[in-house]
Protein backbone atom coordinates (compact mmCIF):
# COMPACT_ATOMS: atom_id res chain seq x y z
CA UNK A 1 0.00 0.00 0.00
CA UNK A 2 2.81 2.41 0.86
CA UNK A 3 4.54 1.84 -2.49
CA UNK A 4 1.30 2.39 -4.40
CA UNK A 5 0.64 5.69 -2.60
CA UNK A 6 4.24 6.76 -3.12
CA UNK A 7 4.35 6.13 -6.86
CA UNK A 8 0.82 7.40 -7.43
CA UNK A 9 1.45 10.70 -5.65
CA UNK A 10 4.83 11.10 -7.34
CA UNK A 11 3.26 10.57 -10.77
CA UNK A 12 0.52 13.11 -10.03
CA UNK A 13 2.85 15.75 -8.61
CA UNK A 14 5.76 15.48 -11.03
CA UNK A 15 4.37 13.54 -14.00
CA UNK A 16 3.29 16.54 -16.14
CA UNK A 17 6.59 18.33 -15.44
CA UNK A 18 8.56 15.20 -16.35
CA UNK A 19 6.62 14.89 -19.62
CA UNK A 20 7.31 18.54 -20.52
CA UNK A 21 10.97 18.07 -19.62
CA UNK A 22 11.42 15.01 -21.81
CA UNK A 23 9.40 16.26 -24.77
CA UNK A 24 10.47 19.90 -24.96
CA UNK A 25 13.79 20.35 -23.14
CA UNK A 26 15.92 17.21 -22.88
CA UNK A 27 16.82 17.02 -26.59
CA UNK A 28 18.18 20.61 -26.77
CA UNK A 29 21.52 21.32 -25.02
CA UNK A 30 20.86 25.07 -24.73
CA UNK A 31 17.51 24.44 -23.08
CA UNK A 32 19.11 22.07 -20.61
CA UNK A 33 21.61 24.79 -19.68
CA UNK A 34 18.79 27.30 -19.17
CA UNK A 35 16.95 24.70 -17.08
CA UNK A 36 19.96 24.29 -14.79
CA UNK A 37 20.39 28.06 -14.55
CA UNK A 38 16.77 28.49 -13.49
CA UNK A 39 17.09 25.74 -10.87
CA UNK A 40 20.23 27.44 -9.53
CA UNK A 41 18.41 30.76 -9.08
CA UNK A 42 15.51 29.07 -7.30
CA UNK A 43 17.97 27.38 -4.94
CA UNK A 44 19.47 30.81 -4.26
CA UNK A 45 16.04 32.05 -3.24
CA UNK A 46 15.63 29.03 -0.96
CA UNK A 47 19.00 29.72 0.66
CA UNK A 48 18.12 33.39 1.18
CA UNK A 49 14.72 32.47 2.66
CA UNK A 50 16.36 29.95 5.01
CA UNK A 51 18.88 32.50 6.23
CA UNK A 52 16.13 35.08 6.71
CA UNK A 53 14.08 32.57 8.72
CA UNK A 54 17.07 31.67 10.86
CA UNK A 55 17.81 35.33 11.66
CA UNK A 56 14.13 36.06 12.23
CA UNK A 57 13.74 33.24 14.75
CA UNK A 58 16.94 34.22 16.55
CA UNK A 59 15.95 37.85 16.88
CA UNK A 60 12.35 37.18 17.90
CA UNK A 61 13.27 34.38 20.28
CA UNK A 62 10.29 32.29 19.27
CA UNK A 63 9.27 29.86 16.55
CA UNK A 64 5.53 29.41 16.21
CA UNK A 65 2.75 29.41 13.63
CA UNK A 66 2.45 33.20 13.75
CA UNK A 67 5.73 33.51 11.85
CA UNK A 68 4.76 31.11 9.07
CA UNK A 69 2.56 33.49 7.06
CA UNK A 70 5.07 36.40 6.88
CA UNK A 71 7.85 33.87 6.33
CA UNK A 72 6.00 32.37 3.35
CA UNK A 73 5.37 35.85 1.94
CA UNK A 74 9.07 36.70 2.25
CA UNK A 75 10.00 33.43 0.52
CA UNK A 76 7.64 34.24 -2.37
CA UNK A 77 9.14 37.72 -2.80
CA UNK A 78 12.66 36.27 -2.77
CA UNK A 79 11.69 33.74 -5.44
CA UNK A 80 10.34 36.48 -7.68
CA UNK A 81 13.44 38.58 -7.08
CA UNK A 82 15.60 35.64 -8.16
CA UNK A 83 13.33 35.14 -11.18
CA UNK A 84 14.07 38.73 -12.16
CA UNK A 85 17.81 38.10 -11.74
CA UNK A 86 17.44 35.02 -13.94
CA UNK A 87 15.69 37.15 -16.57
CA UNK A 88 18.53 39.68 -16.61
CA UNK A 89 21.12 36.92 -16.99
CA UNK A 90 19.25 35.15 -19.78
CA UNK A 91 18.65 38.46 -21.57
CA UNK A 92 22.40 39.05 -21.65
CA UNK A 93 22.93 35.46 -22.78
CA UNK A 94 20.49 35.95 -25.66
CA UNK A 95 22.37 39.03 -26.82
CA UNK A 96 25.67 37.14 -26.66
CA UNK A 97 24.28 34.20 -28.62
CA UNK A 98 22.96 36.57 -31.27
CA UNK A 99 26.40 38.14 -31.68
CA UNK A 100 28.08 34.75 -32.04
CA UNK A 101 25.59 33.36 -34.55
CA UNK A 102 26.17 33.71 -38.28
CA UNK A 103 22.78 35.24 -39.09
CA UNK A 104 22.76 37.60 -36.10
CA UNK A 105 19.84 35.81 -34.44
CA UNK A 106 19.88 33.90 -31.18
CA UNK A 107 19.32 30.13 -31.58
CA UNK A 108 16.97 30.31 -28.58
CA UNK A 109 14.37 33.05 -28.25
CA UNK A 110 13.53 34.86 -25.03
CA UNK A 111 10.10 33.23 -24.98
CA UNK A 112 11.69 29.80 -25.07
CA UNK A 113 14.03 30.82 -22.28
CA UNK A 114 11.06 32.08 -20.26
CA UNK A 115 9.26 28.75 -20.66
CA UNK A 116 12.28 26.65 -19.74
CA UNK A 117 13.18 28.90 -16.81
CA UNK A 118 9.64 28.78 -15.47
CA UNK A 119 9.60 24.99 -15.85
CA UNK A 120 12.88 24.71 -13.94
CA UNK A 121 11.49 26.87 -11.12
CA UNK A 122 8.44 24.64 -11.00
CA UNK A 123 10.32 21.35 -11.06
CA UNK A 124 12.82 22.23 -8.35
CA UNK A 125 10.16 23.79 -6.11
CA UNK A 126 7.90 20.79 -6.64
CA UNK A 127 10.66 18.34 -5.77
CA UNK A 128 11.46 20.20 -2.54
CA UNK A 129 7.82 20.55 -1.51
CA UNK A 130 6.77 16.95 -2.17
CA UNK A 131 9.91 15.03 -1.14
CA UNK A 132 9.12 14.83 2.59
CA UNK A 133 5.49 14.00 1.87
CA UNK A 134 6.51 11.16 -0.43
CA UNK A 135 8.91 9.87 2.21
CA UNK A 136 6.01 9.66 4.68
CA UNK A 137 3.73 8.15 2.03
CA UNK A 138 6.13 5.26 1.54
CA UNK A 139 5.18 4.07 5.03
CA UNK A 140 4.94 2.42 7.37
CA UNK A 141 1.62 3.71 8.68
CA UNK A 142 -2.00 4.30 7.78
CA UNK A 143 -3.29 7.68 6.69
CA UNK A 144 -6.05 9.05 8.90
CA UNK A 145 -5.67 6.52 11.70
CA UNK A 146 -5.64 9.33 14.30
CA UNK A 147 -8.58 11.19 12.79
CA UNK A 148 -6.61 13.14 10.18
CA UNK A 149 -7.82 13.47 6.60
CA UNK A 150 -7.18 10.34 4.49
CA UNK A 151 -6.82 12.61 1.45
CA UNK A 152 -3.69 14.36 2.69
CA UNK A 153 -1.20 12.69 0.33
CA UNK A 154 -3.24 12.83 -2.87
CA UNK A 155 -4.33 16.42 -2.19
CA UNK A 156 -0.73 17.46 -1.57
CA UNK A 157 0.24 15.80 -4.87
CA UNK A 158 -2.42 17.73 -6.82
CA UNK A 159 -1.43 21.01 -5.16
CA UNK A 160 2.21 20.37 -6.03
CA UNK A 161 1.29 19.64 -9.66
CA UNK A 162 -0.66 22.90 -9.82
CA UNK A 163 2.24 24.89 -8.35
CA UNK A 164 4.69 23.36 -10.84
CA UNK A 165 2.45 24.41 -13.73
CA UNK A 166 1.90 27.83 -12.16
CA UNK A 167 5.64 28.46 -11.99
CA UNK A 168 5.90 27.57 -15.67
CA UNK A 169 3.12 29.99 -16.58
CA UNK A 170 4.48 32.69 -14.27
CA UNK A 171 7.88 32.42 -15.95
CA UNK A 172 6.37 33.14 -19.38
CA UNK A 173 4.29 36.06 -18.14
CA UNK A 174 7.07 37.48 -15.94
CA UNK A 175 9.68 37.52 -18.71
CA UNK A 176 7.25 39.12 -21.15
CA UNK A 177 6.31 41.80 -18.60
CA UNK A 178 9.99 42.55 -17.92
CA UNK A 179 10.74 42.74 -21.64
CA UNK A 180 7.82 45.08 -22.34
CA UNK A 181 8.29 46.99 -19.04
CA UNK A 182 4.77 46.31 -17.84
CA UNK A 183 4.57 46.76 -14.09
CA UNK A 184 0.98 45.53 -14.02
CA UNK A 185 1.98 42.11 -15.33
CA UNK A 186 4.76 41.82 -12.76
CA UNK A 187 2.37 42.81 -9.99
CA UNK A 188 -0.19 40.21 -11.06
CA UNK A 189 2.45 37.49 -11.14
CA UNK A 190 3.69 38.35 -7.66
CA UNK A 191 0.12 38.69 -6.40
CA UNK A 192 -0.86 35.34 -7.91
CA UNK A 193 2.15 33.70 -6.30
CA UNK A 194 1.27 35.18 -2.91
CA UNK A 195 -2.35 34.08 -3.34
CA UNK A 196 -1.40 30.50 -4.25
CA UNK A 197 0.93 30.24 -1.28
CA UNK A 198 -1.63 31.79 1.05
CA UNK A 199 -4.34 29.33 -0.03
CA UNK A 200 -2.23 26.43 1.20
CA UNK A 201 -2.66 27.75 4.76
CA UNK A 202 -6.33 26.76 4.53
CA UNK A 203 -5.34 23.08 4.67
CA UNK A 204 -6.64 20.67 5.89
CA UNK A 205 -9.79 22.37 4.59
CA UNK A 206 -8.88 21.04 1.16
CA UNK A 207 -12.10 22.12 -0.56
CA UNK A 208 -11.20 25.75 0.11
CA UNK A 209 -7.60 25.47 -1.12
CA UNK A 210 -7.50 22.93 -3.95
CA UNK A 211 -10.40 24.35 -5.97
CA UNK A 212 -9.21 28.00 -6.04
CA UNK A 213 -5.63 26.92 -6.79
CA UNK A 214 -6.75 24.96 -9.86
CA UNK A 215 -8.96 27.84 -11.00
CA UNK A 216 -5.94 30.13 -10.64
CA UNK A 217 -3.84 27.61 -12.59
CA UNK A 218 -6.35 27.49 -15.44
CA UNK A 219 -6.66 31.28 -15.68
CA UNK A 220 -2.89 31.78 -15.49
CA UNK A 221 -2.33 29.09 -18.12
CA UNK A 222 -4.71 30.83 -20.54
CA UNK A 223 -2.96 34.12 -19.85
CA UNK A 224 0.46 32.58 -20.48
CA UNK A 225 -0.84 30.92 -23.67
CA UNK A 226 -2.03 34.29 -24.97
CA UNK A 227 1.21 35.98 -23.91
CA UNK A 228 3.28 33.42 -25.80
CA UNK A 229 1.36 34.21 -29.00
CA UNK A 230 -1.03 31.28 -28.91
CA UNK A 231 -4.50 31.37 -30.43
CA UNK A 232 -7.56 29.15 -30.76
CA UNK A 233 -6.76 28.65 -34.44
CA UNK A 234 -3.33 27.23 -33.58
CA UNK A 235 -4.95 24.80 -31.13
CA UNK A 236 -7.31 23.55 -33.83
CA UNK A 237 -4.39 23.09 -36.24
CA UNK A 238 -2.50 21.10 -33.62
CA UNK A 239 -5.49 18.88 -32.84
CA UNK A 240 -6.28 18.26 -36.51
CA UNK A 241 -2.70 17.00 -37.13
CA UNK A 242 -2.85 18.33 -40.69
CA UNK A 243 0.36 19.52 -42.29
CA UNK A 244 0.22 22.54 -44.52
CA UNK A 245 1.61 21.95 -48.02
CA UNK A 246 5.14 23.20 -48.37
CA UNK A 247 6.06 25.58 -51.14
CA UNK A 248 8.64 23.83 -53.27
CA UNK A 249 10.72 25.54 -55.91
CA UNK A 250 11.68 23.53 -58.99
CA UNK A 251 15.34 23.79 -59.86
CA UNK A 252 16.15 24.92 -63.40
CA UNK A 253 18.51 21.99 -63.79
CA UNK A 254 15.61 19.63 -63.13
CA UNK A 255 13.67 20.94 -66.15
CA UNK A 256 14.15 19.00 -69.33
CA UNK A 257 13.58 20.13 -72.87
CA UNK A 258 11.31 17.74 -74.78
CA UNK A 259 13.21 15.76 -77.43
CA UNK A 260 12.95 16.98 -81.04
CA UNK A 261 11.20 14.69 -83.45
Short mmCIF file of N, CA, C and O in Angstrom, two decimals, residues 26-131:
data_model
loop_
_atom_site.label_atom_id
_atom_site.label_comp_id
_atom_site.label_asym_id
_atom_site.label_seq_id
_atom_site.Cartn_x
_atom_site.Cartn_y
_atom_site.Cartn_z
N UNK A 26 14.79 18.14 -23.00
CA UNK A 26 15.92 17.21 -22.88
C UNK A 26 16.72 17.08 -24.16
O UNK A 26 17.93 16.83 -24.10
N UNK A 27 16.10 17.24 -25.33
CA UNK A 27 16.82 17.02 -26.59
C UNK A 27 17.63 18.23 -27.04
O UNK A 27 18.41 18.13 -27.98
N UNK A 28 17.48 19.38 -26.37
CA UNK A 28 18.18 20.61 -26.77
C UNK A 28 19.20 21.00 -25.70
O UNK A 28 18.81 21.32 -24.58
N UNK A 29 20.50 20.99 -26.02
CA UNK A 29 21.52 21.32 -25.02
C UNK A 29 21.36 22.72 -24.42
O UNK A 29 21.54 22.91 -23.21
N UNK A 30 21.01 23.71 -25.25
CA UNK A 30 20.86 25.07 -24.73
C UNK A 30 19.71 25.16 -23.73
O UNK A 30 19.79 25.86 -22.72
N UNK A 31 18.65 24.44 -24.00
CA UNK A 31 17.51 24.44 -23.08
C UNK A 31 17.87 23.76 -21.77
O UNK A 31 17.39 24.18 -20.71
N UNK A 32 18.68 22.73 -21.84
CA UNK A 32 19.11 22.07 -20.61
C UNK A 32 19.95 23.03 -19.77
O UNK A 32 19.82 23.07 -18.53
N UNK A 33 20.80 23.82 -20.41
CA UNK A 33 21.61 24.79 -19.68
C UNK A 33 20.73 25.85 -19.01
O UNK A 33 20.93 26.21 -17.84
N UNK A 34 19.72 26.33 -19.75
CA UNK A 34 18.79 27.30 -19.17
C UNK A 34 18.01 26.67 -18.02
O UNK A 34 17.74 27.32 -16.99
N UNK A 35 17.65 25.40 -18.14
CA UNK A 35 16.95 24.70 -17.08
C UNK A 35 17.80 24.66 -15.80
O UNK A 35 17.30 24.92 -14.71
N UNK A 36 19.07 24.34 -15.94
CA UNK A 36 19.96 24.29 -14.79
C UNK A 36 20.16 25.68 -14.19
O UNK A 36 20.25 25.83 -12.96
N UNK A 37 20.24 26.70 -15.05
CA UNK A 37 20.39 28.06 -14.55
C UNK A 37 19.17 28.49 -13.74
O UNK A 37 19.30 29.09 -12.67
N UNK A 38 17.98 28.16 -14.23
CA UNK A 38 16.77 28.49 -13.49
C UNK A 38 16.71 27.78 -12.15
O UNK A 38 16.32 28.37 -11.13
N UNK A 39 17.07 26.49 -12.13
CA UNK A 39 17.09 25.74 -10.87
C UNK A 39 18.08 26.35 -9.89
O UNK A 39 17.82 26.41 -8.68
N UNK A 40 19.22 26.81 -10.39
CA UNK A 40 20.23 27.44 -9.53
C UNK A 40 19.67 28.70 -8.88
O UNK A 40 19.84 28.93 -7.67
N UNK A 41 18.96 29.53 -9.64
CA UNK A 41 18.41 30.76 -9.08
C UNK A 41 17.31 30.45 -8.06
O UNK A 41 17.18 31.17 -7.06
N UNK A 42 16.51 29.41 -8.30
CA UNK A 42 15.51 29.07 -7.30
C UNK A 42 16.17 28.59 -6.02
O UNK A 42 15.72 28.91 -4.92
N UNK A 43 17.25 27.83 -6.13
CA UNK A 43 17.97 27.38 -4.94
C UNK A 43 18.57 28.56 -4.19
O UNK A 43 18.65 28.54 -2.95
N UNK A 44 19.00 29.59 -4.92
CA UNK A 44 19.47 30.81 -4.26
C UNK A 44 18.37 31.46 -3.43
O UNK A 44 18.60 31.92 -2.31
N UNK A 45 17.16 31.48 -3.99
CA UNK A 45 16.04 32.05 -3.24
C UNK A 45 15.73 31.21 -2.00
O UNK A 45 15.40 31.76 -0.94
N UNK A 46 15.85 29.89 -2.12
CA UNK A 46 15.63 29.03 -0.96
C UNK A 46 16.68 29.28 0.12
O UNK A 46 16.36 29.34 1.31
N UNK A 47 17.94 29.43 -0.29
CA UNK A 47 19.00 29.72 0.66
C UNK A 47 18.77 31.05 1.36
O UNK A 47 18.91 31.17 2.58
N UNK A 48 18.38 32.08 0.59
CA UNK A 48 18.12 33.39 1.18
C UNK A 48 16.93 33.33 2.14
O UNK A 48 16.97 33.93 3.23
N UNK A 49 15.87 32.59 1.78
CA UNK A 49 14.72 32.47 2.66
C UNK A 49 15.08 31.72 3.94
O UNK A 49 14.61 32.06 5.04
N UNK A 50 15.94 30.70 3.82
CA UNK A 50 16.36 29.95 5.01
C UNK A 50 17.18 30.81 5.95
O UNK A 50 16.98 30.78 7.18
N UNK A 51 18.09 31.60 5.40
CA UNK A 51 18.88 32.50 6.23
C UNK A 51 18.01 33.56 6.90
O UNK A 51 18.20 33.89 8.08
N UNK A 52 17.04 34.09 6.14
CA UNK A 52 16.13 35.08 6.71
C UNK A 52 15.31 34.48 7.84
O UNK A 52 15.12 35.11 8.89
N UNK A 53 14.84 33.24 7.67
CA UNK A 53 14.08 32.57 8.72
C UNK A 53 14.93 32.33 9.96
O UNK A 53 14.47 32.53 11.09
N UNK A 54 16.16 31.92 9.74
CA UNK A 54 17.07 31.67 10.86
C UNK A 54 17.30 32.94 11.68
O UNK A 54 17.22 32.94 12.91
N UNK A 55 17.58 34.05 10.98
CA UNK A 55 17.81 35.33 11.66
C UNK A 55 16.54 35.80 12.34
O UNK A 55 16.57 36.30 13.48
N UNK A 56 15.41 35.63 11.68
CA UNK A 56 14.13 36.06 12.23
C UNK A 56 13.81 35.33 13.55
O UNK A 56 13.41 35.94 14.54
N UNK A 57 14.02 34.03 13.55
CA UNK A 57 13.74 33.24 14.75
C UNK A 57 14.69 33.61 15.87
O UNK A 57 14.30 33.72 17.05
N UNK A 58 15.96 33.84 15.53
CA UNK A 58 16.94 34.22 16.55
C UNK A 58 16.62 35.55 17.18
O UNK A 58 16.72 35.73 18.41
N UNK A 59 16.23 36.52 16.36
CA UNK A 59 15.95 37.85 16.88
C UNK A 59 14.65 37.90 17.67
O UNK A 59 14.55 38.61 18.68
N UNK A 60 13.64 37.17 17.21
CA UNK A 60 12.35 37.18 17.90
C UNK A 60 12.34 36.29 19.13
O UNK A 60 11.53 36.49 20.04
N UNK A 61 13.21 35.29 19.15
CA UNK A 61 13.27 34.38 20.28
C UNK A 61 12.13 33.40 20.36
O UNK A 61 11.92 32.76 21.38
N UNK A 62 11.38 33.25 19.28
CA UNK A 62 10.29 32.29 19.27
C UNK A 62 10.12 31.71 17.87
O UNK A 62 10.54 32.30 16.87
N UNK A 63 9.50 30.55 17.83
CA UNK A 63 9.27 29.86 16.55
C UNK A 63 7.89 29.21 16.63
O UNK A 63 7.73 28.11 17.13
N UNK A 64 6.89 29.92 16.13
CA UNK A 64 5.53 29.41 16.21
C UNK A 64 4.80 29.66 14.89
O UNK A 64 5.38 30.19 13.92
N UNK A 65 3.53 29.30 14.86
CA UNK A 65 2.75 29.41 13.63
C UNK A 65 2.55 30.85 13.19
O UNK A 65 2.27 31.11 12.01
N UNK A 66 2.66 31.80 14.11
CA UNK A 66 2.45 33.20 13.75
C UNK A 66 3.50 33.71 12.77
O UNK A 66 3.25 34.68 12.04
N UNK A 67 4.66 33.08 12.75
CA UNK A 67 5.73 33.51 11.85
C UNK A 67 5.64 32.86 10.48
O UNK A 67 6.36 33.27 9.56
N UNK A 68 4.79 31.84 10.33
CA UNK A 68 4.76 31.11 9.07
C UNK A 68 4.23 31.95 7.91
O UNK A 68 4.79 31.93 6.81
N UNK A 69 3.16 32.71 8.14
CA UNK A 69 2.56 33.49 7.06
C UNK A 69 3.51 34.58 6.54
O UNK A 69 3.74 34.66 5.33
N UNK A 70 4.09 35.43 7.41
CA UNK A 70 5.07 36.40 6.88
C UNK A 70 6.32 35.73 6.33
O UNK A 70 6.92 36.23 5.38
N UNK A 71 6.70 34.58 6.88
CA UNK A 71 7.85 33.87 6.33
C UNK A 71 7.58 33.35 4.93
O UNK A 71 8.45 33.42 4.05
N UNK A 72 6.36 32.84 4.70
CA UNK A 72 6.00 32.37 3.35
C UNK A 72 5.95 33.53 2.37
O UNK A 72 6.38 33.41 1.22
N UNK A 73 5.42 34.68 2.81
CA UNK A 73 5.37 35.85 1.94
C UNK A 73 6.78 36.32 1.57
O UNK A 73 7.04 36.68 0.41
N UNK A 74 7.69 36.31 2.54
CA UNK A 74 9.07 36.70 2.25
C UNK A 74 9.72 35.73 1.28
O UNK A 74 10.47 36.14 0.38
N UNK A 75 9.44 34.43 1.43
CA UNK A 75 10.00 33.43 0.52
C UNK A 75 9.50 33.63 -0.90
O UNK A 75 10.25 33.49 -1.87
N UNK A 76 8.20 33.98 -1.05
CA UNK A 76 7.64 34.24 -2.37
C UNK A 76 8.32 35.44 -3.02
O UNK A 76 8.69 35.41 -4.21
N UNK A 77 8.50 36.52 -2.26
CA UNK A 77 9.14 37.72 -2.80
C UNK A 77 10.59 37.44 -3.19
O UNK A 77 11.07 37.95 -4.22
N UNK A 78 11.28 36.62 -2.42
CA UNK A 78 12.66 36.27 -2.77
C UNK A 78 12.70 35.42 -4.04
O UNK A 78 13.61 35.58 -4.87
N UNK A 79 11.73 34.53 -4.22
CA UNK A 79 11.69 33.74 -5.44
C UNK A 79 11.48 34.63 -6.66
O UNK A 79 12.13 34.43 -7.70
N UNK A 80 10.58 35.60 -6.55
CA UNK A 80 10.34 36.48 -7.68
C UNK A 80 11.52 37.40 -7.94
O UNK A 80 11.80 37.76 -9.09
N UNK A 81 12.23 37.78 -6.89
CA UNK A 81 13.44 38.58 -7.08
C UNK A 81 14.50 37.76 -7.82
O UNK A 81 15.18 38.28 -8.72
N UNK A 82 14.65 36.50 -7.45
CA UNK A 82 15.60 35.64 -8.16
C UNK A 82 15.14 35.34 -9.58
O UNK A 82 15.96 35.16 -10.48
N UNK A 83 13.82 35.31 -9.82
CA UNK A 83 13.33 35.14 -11.18
C UNK A 83 13.72 36.35 -12.05
O UNK A 83 14.06 36.20 -13.22
N UNK A 84 13.66 37.53 -11.43
CA UNK A 84 14.07 38.73 -12.16
C UNK A 84 15.57 38.69 -12.46
O UNK A 84 16.00 39.07 -13.56
N UNK A 85 16.37 38.23 -11.50
CA UNK A 85 17.81 38.10 -11.74
C UNK A 85 18.07 37.08 -12.85
O UNK A 85 18.97 37.28 -13.69
N UNK A 86 17.30 36.01 -12.87
CA UNK A 86 17.44 35.02 -13.94
C UNK A 86 17.09 35.63 -15.29
O UNK A 86 17.75 35.35 -16.30
N UNK A 87 16.06 36.47 -15.32
CA UNK A 87 15.69 37.15 -16.57
C UNK A 87 16.83 38.02 -17.08
O UNK A 87 17.15 38.00 -18.28
N UNK A 88 17.44 38.80 -16.19
CA UNK A 88 18.53 39.68 -16.61
C UNK A 88 19.71 38.88 -17.16
O UNK A 88 20.31 39.25 -18.18
N UNK A 89 20.02 37.75 -16.51
CA UNK A 89 21.12 36.92 -16.99
C UNK A 89 20.81 36.31 -18.35
O UNK A 89 21.65 36.33 -19.26
N UNK A 90 19.61 35.78 -18.51
CA UNK A 90 19.25 35.15 -19.78
C UNK A 90 19.12 36.18 -20.89
O UNK A 90 19.37 35.87 -22.06
N UNK A 91 18.72 37.40 -20.55
CA UNK A 91 18.65 38.46 -21.57
C UNK A 91 20.03 38.78 -22.10
O UNK A 91 20.22 38.95 -23.30
N UNK A 92 21.02 38.83 -21.20
CA UNK A 92 22.40 39.05 -21.65
C UNK A 92 22.89 37.86 -22.46
O UNK A 92 23.62 38.02 -23.45
N UNK A 93 22.52 36.66 -22.05
CA UNK A 93 22.93 35.46 -22.78
C UNK A 93 22.35 35.45 -24.19
O UNK A 93 23.02 35.05 -25.15
N UNK A 94 21.10 35.90 -24.32
CA UNK A 94 20.49 35.95 -25.66
C UNK A 94 21.23 36.92 -26.56
O UNK A 94 21.47 36.63 -27.75
N UNK A 95 21.61 38.07 -26.02
CA UNK A 95 22.37 39.03 -26.82
C UNK A 95 23.72 38.47 -27.24
O UNK A 95 24.16 38.65 -28.37
N UNK A 96 24.39 37.75 -26.32
CA UNK A 96 25.67 37.14 -26.66
C UNK A 96 25.54 36.06 -27.72
O UNK A 96 26.37 35.97 -28.64
N UNK A 97 24.50 35.24 -27.62
CA UNK A 97 24.28 34.20 -28.62
C UNK A 97 23.97 34.80 -29.99
O UNK A 97 24.38 34.26 -31.03
N UNK A 98 23.26 35.92 -30.00
CA UNK A 98 22.96 36.57 -31.27
C UNK A 98 24.23 37.11 -31.94
O UNK A 98 24.37 37.07 -33.16
N UNK A 99 25.15 37.62 -31.13
CA UNK A 99 26.40 38.14 -31.68
C UNK A 99 27.25 37.02 -32.26
O UNK A 99 27.87 37.15 -33.32
N UNK A 100 27.25 35.86 -31.59
CA UNK A 100 28.08 34.75 -32.04
C UNK A 100 27.50 34.00 -33.23
O UNK A 100 28.24 33.33 -33.95
N UNK A 101 26.20 34.10 -33.45
CA UNK A 101 25.59 33.36 -34.55
C UNK A 101 25.90 34.01 -35.89
O UNK A 101 26.20 35.20 -35.98
N UNK A 102 25.83 33.22 -36.95
CA UNK A 102 26.17 33.71 -38.28
C UNK A 102 25.13 34.67 -38.84
O UNK A 102 25.45 35.62 -39.54
N UNK A 103 23.85 34.40 -38.55
CA UNK A 103 22.78 35.24 -39.09
C UNK A 103 22.38 36.37 -38.16
O UNK A 103 21.44 37.11 -38.44
N UNK A 104 23.07 36.52 -37.02
CA UNK A 104 22.76 37.60 -36.10
C UNK A 104 21.52 37.38 -35.27
O UNK A 104 21.00 38.31 -34.65
N UNK A 105 21.03 36.13 -35.22
CA UNK A 105 19.84 35.81 -34.44
C UNK A 105 20.18 34.74 -33.42
O UNK A 105 20.91 33.80 -33.71
N UNK A 106 19.62 34.87 -32.24
CA UNK A 106 19.88 33.90 -31.18
C UNK A 106 19.22 32.56 -31.51
O UNK A 106 18.08 32.53 -31.98
N UNK A 107 19.93 31.44 -31.31
CA UNK A 107 19.32 30.13 -31.58
C UNK A 107 18.20 29.78 -30.61
O UNK A 107 17.48 28.80 -30.83
N UNK A 108 18.04 30.55 -29.55
CA UNK A 108 16.97 30.31 -28.58
C UNK A 108 16.34 31.65 -28.22
O UNK A 108 17.02 32.56 -27.75
N UNK A 109 15.05 31.79 -28.48
CA UNK A 109 14.37 33.05 -28.25
C UNK A 109 14.13 33.28 -26.76
O UNK A 109 14.19 32.35 -25.94
N UNK A 110 13.80 34.52 -26.43
CA UNK A 110 13.53 34.86 -25.03
C UNK A 110 12.27 34.16 -24.52
O UNK A 110 12.20 33.79 -23.34
N UNK A 111 11.30 33.94 -25.39
CA UNK A 111 10.10 33.23 -24.98
C UNK A 111 10.40 31.78 -24.62
O UNK A 111 9.86 31.24 -23.66
N UNK A 112 11.28 31.17 -25.40
CA UNK A 112 11.69 29.80 -25.07
C UNK A 112 12.45 29.76 -23.75
O UNK A 112 12.26 28.86 -22.93
N UNK A 113 13.31 30.74 -23.54
CA UNK A 113 14.03 30.82 -22.28
C UNK A 113 13.08 31.02 -21.11
O UNK A 113 13.26 30.45 -20.03
N UNK A 114 12.04 31.84 -21.31
CA UNK A 114 11.06 32.08 -20.26
C UNK A 114 10.33 30.79 -19.89
O UNK A 114 10.12 30.48 -18.71
N UNK A 115 9.96 30.03 -20.92
CA UNK A 115 9.26 28.75 -20.66
C UNK A 115 10.15 27.77 -19.91
O UNK A 115 9.74 27.18 -18.90
N UNK A 116 11.37 27.62 -20.37
CA UNK A 116 12.28 26.65 -19.74
C UNK A 116 12.64 27.10 -18.33
O UNK A 116 12.71 26.28 -17.40
N UNK A 117 12.86 28.40 -18.15
CA UNK A 117 13.18 28.90 -16.81
C UNK A 117 12.02 28.70 -15.86
O UNK A 117 12.21 28.28 -14.71
N UNK A 118 10.80 29.00 -16.32
CA UNK A 118 9.64 28.78 -15.47
C UNK A 118 9.45 27.31 -15.13
O UNK A 118 9.11 26.96 -13.99
N UNK A 119 9.70 26.42 -16.11
CA UNK A 119 9.60 24.99 -15.85
C UNK A 119 10.63 24.54 -14.83
O UNK A 119 10.34 23.72 -13.96
N UNK A 120 11.84 25.09 -14.91
CA UNK A 120 12.88 24.71 -13.94
C UNK A 120 12.51 25.18 -12.54
O UNK A 120 12.71 24.45 -11.56
N UNK A 121 11.96 26.40 -12.43
CA UNK A 121 11.49 26.87 -11.12
C UNK A 121 10.42 25.93 -10.57
O UNK A 121 10.42 25.61 -9.38
N UNK A 122 9.50 25.51 -11.45
CA UNK A 122 8.44 24.64 -11.00
C UNK A 122 8.92 23.26 -10.58
O UNK A 122 8.50 22.73 -9.55
N UNK A 123 9.83 22.70 -11.37
CA UNK A 123 10.32 21.35 -11.06
C UNK A 123 11.08 21.33 -9.74
O UNK A 123 10.82 20.48 -8.87
N UNK A 124 12.00 22.27 -9.55
CA UNK A 124 12.82 22.23 -8.35
C UNK A 124 11.99 22.57 -7.12
O UNK A 124 12.17 21.97 -6.05
N UNK A 125 11.02 23.49 -7.25
CA UNK A 125 10.16 23.79 -6.11
C UNK A 125 9.23 22.63 -5.80
O UNK A 125 8.96 22.32 -4.64
N UNK A 126 8.75 21.95 -6.84
CA UNK A 126 7.90 20.79 -6.64
C UNK A 126 8.63 19.64 -5.96
O UNK A 126 8.08 18.97 -5.08
N UNK A 127 9.87 19.42 -6.38
CA UNK A 127 10.66 18.34 -5.77
C UNK A 127 10.88 18.62 -4.28
O UNK A 127 10.75 17.72 -3.43
N UNK A 128 11.21 19.87 -3.95
CA UNK A 128 11.46 20.20 -2.54
C UNK A 128 10.19 20.14 -1.71
O UNK A 128 10.23 19.77 -0.53
N UNK A 129 9.06 20.52 -2.29
CA UNK A 129 7.82 20.55 -1.51
C UNK A 129 7.20 19.18 -1.32
O UNK A 129 6.51 18.95 -0.32
N UNK A 130 7.44 18.25 -2.25
CA UNK A 130 6.77 16.95 -2.17
C UNK A 130 7.68 15.85 -1.63
O UNK A 130 7.20 14.77 -1.30
N UNK A 131 8.98 16.10 -1.50
CA UNK A 131 9.91 15.03 -1.14
C UNK A 131 9.62 14.46 0.25
O UNK A 131 9.54 13.23 0.43
#
